[in-house]
Amino acid sequence: MIVRDEFNQSNRLEVSPKKFIKVLQKLRNQKEQTIEEIRSKISKYEEKKNAEQAFYQSLSPVRKFFASRPPSHHQAVEYMVHVKERLKQIDFISQSISELDTTLEGIDEGEEQQELILSSSLIDEIREYKETGDL
């Protein structure tokens, strides 16, 4: 099976279909694990913030006055860094997983297919696998 880049047609890989399917499935599993790690980081951040908020609410009014809390715009930036950006990463990884799924479905449907055209990002990931010796 010949795998070509959709933009640079001279950029190509020659792979057996079974190994190619295994590599795509490994890439998919890695991406799913990455998503789970990011989700766990988000939940840890939210648990920490909820604990801080509960502690602050438990303080007496005098102690609240002297307690140092970051300004609201700092909290907003912190939320953007710890949650929003990570959610964007999850969306990007989910899109690449769906691309992998459609590629796997295309391979399963067309077993006799000799040439496959993929995106350059997916080709780069496959090349990384090839360099590590898995392909």
Coordinates of C-alpha atoms in Angstrom, one line a residue:
M1 CA 0.0 0.0 0.0
I2 CA 1.3 3.4 -0.9
V3 CA 0.4 6.3 1.3
R4 CA 0.7 9.8 -0.1
D5 CA 0.5 13.4 1.3
E6 CA -2.6 15.3 0.0
F7 CA -0.5 18.4 -0.7
N8 CA 2.9 17.1 -1.6
Q9 CA 2.4 14.1 -3.8
S10 CA 6.1 13.2 -3.8
N11 CA 5.9 12.7 0.0
R12 CA 5.0 9.0 0.2
L13 CA 5.3 5.9 2.3
E14 CA 5.1 2.3 1.3
V15 CA 3.5 0.1 4.0
S16 CA 1.7 -3.2 4.3
P17 CA -2.0 -2.7 5.0
K18 CA -2.0 -4.8 8.2
K19 CA 0.9 -2.8 9.7
F20 CA -0.7 0.4 8.6
I21 CA -3.9 -0.5 10.3
K22 CA -2.0 -1.4 13.5
V23 CA -0.2 1.9 13.5
L24 CA -3.4 3.9 12.9
Q25 CA -5.0 2.1 15.8
K26 CA -2.0 2.8 18.1
L27 CA -2.1 6.4 17.1
R28 CA -5.8 6.5 17.9
N29 CA -5.2 4.9 21.3
Q30 CA -2.4 7.4 22.1
K31 CA -4.7 10.3 21.3
E32 CA -7.5 8.9 23.5
Q33 CA -5.0 8.6 26.4
T34 CA -3.9 12.1 25.8
I35 CA -7.5 13.3 25.9
E36 CA -8.0 11.5 29.2
E37 CA -4.9 13.0 30.7
I38 CA -6.0 16.5 29.7
R39 CA -9.5 15.9 31.2
S40 CA -7.9 14.7 34.5
K41 CA -5.8 17.9 34.6
I42 CA -9.0 20.0 34.1
S43 CA -10.8 18.1 36.8
K44 CA -7.9 18.5 39.2
Y45 CA -7.8 22.2 38.6
E46 CA -11.6 22.5 39.2
E47 CA -11.4 20.5 42.4
K48 CA -8.6 22.7 43.6
K49 CA -10.6 25.9 42.8
N50 CA -13.7 24.5 44.5
A51 CA -11.7 23.6 47.6
E52 CA -10.2 27.1 47.7
Q53 CA -13.7 28.6 47.3
A54 CA -15.1 26.5 50.0
F55 CA -12.3 27.5 52.4
Y56 CA -12.8 31.2 51.6
Q57 CA -16.6 30.9 52.2
S58 CA -15.9 29.3 55.6
L59 CA -13.9 32.3 56.8
S60 CA -15.4 34.9 59.1
P61 CA -16.1 38.3 57.5
V62 CA -13.0 39.8 59.3
R63 CA -10.7 37.1 57.9
K64 CA -12.2 37.4 54.5
F65 CA -11.3 41.1 54.6
F66 CA -7.6 40.2 55.2
A67 CA -7.5 37.1 53.0
S68 CA -5.6 37.7 49.8
R69 CA -7.6 36.7 46.7
P70 CA -6.4 37.3 43.2
P71 CA -8.4 39.9 41.3
S72 CA -11.2 38.5 39.1
H73 CA -9.4 39.2 35.9
H74 CA -6.5 37.1 37.1
Q75 CA -8.9 34.3 37.9
A76 CA -10.4 34.6 34.4
V77 CA -6.9 34.4 32.8
E78 CA -6.1 31.4 35.0
Y79 CA -9.4 29.7 33.9
M80 CA -8.6 30.4 30.3
V81 CA -5.1 28.8 30.6
H82 CA -6.2 25.8 32.7
V83 CA -9.5 25.0 31.2
K84 CA -10.3 26.8 27.9
E85 CA -7.0 26.1 26.2
R86 CA -7.1 22.5 27.3
L87 CA -10.6 22.1 25.9
K88 CA -9.4 23.5 22.6
Q89 CA -6.6 20.9 22.6
I90 CA -9.2 18.2 23.3
D91 CA -11.3 19.4 20.3
F92 CA -8.2 19.4 18.0
I93 CA -7.2 15.9 19.1
S94 CA -10.8 14.7 18.7
Q95 CA -10.8 16.0 15.1
S96 CA -7.6 14.1 14.4
I97 CA -9.2 10.9 15.9
S98 CA -12.2 11.3 13.6
E99 CA -9.8 11.6 10.7
L100 CA -8.1 8.4 11.8
D101 CA -11.5 6.7 12.1
T102 CA -12.5 7.7 8.6
T103 CA -9.1 6.5 7.3
L104 CA -9.5 3.2 9.0
E105 CA -13.1 2.8 7.6
G106 CA -11.8 3.6 4.2
I107 CA -9.1 0.9 4.5
D108 CA -11.6 -1.6 5.8
E109 CA -14.0 -1.0 2.9
G110 CA -11.3 -0.9 0.1
E111 CA -9.0 -3.8 1.0
E112 CA -7.8 -3.9 -2.7
Q113 CA -6.8 -0.2 -2.6
Q114 CA -3.2 0.3 -3.6
E115 CA -2.9 4.0 -2.9
L116 CA -4.2 6.2 -0.1
I117 CA -4.1 10.0 0.3
L118 CA -3.8 11.4 3.8
S119 CA -3.3 14.8 5.4
S120 CA 0.2 16.0 6.0
S121 CA -0.2 16.0 9.8
L122 CA -1.2 12.3 9.8
I123 CA 1.7 11.5 7.5
D124 CA 4.1 13.2 9.9
E125 CA 2.7 11.2 12.8
I126 CA 3.1 8.0 10.8
R127 CA 6.7 9.0 9.9
E128 CA 7.4 9.4 13.6
Y129 CA 6.2 5.8 14.2
K130 CA 8.4 4.7 11.3
E131 CA 11.5 6.4 12.8
T132 CA 10.9 4.6 16.2
G133 CA 10.8 1.3 14.3
D134 CA 7.2 0.4 14.9
L135 CA 6.4 0.5 11.1

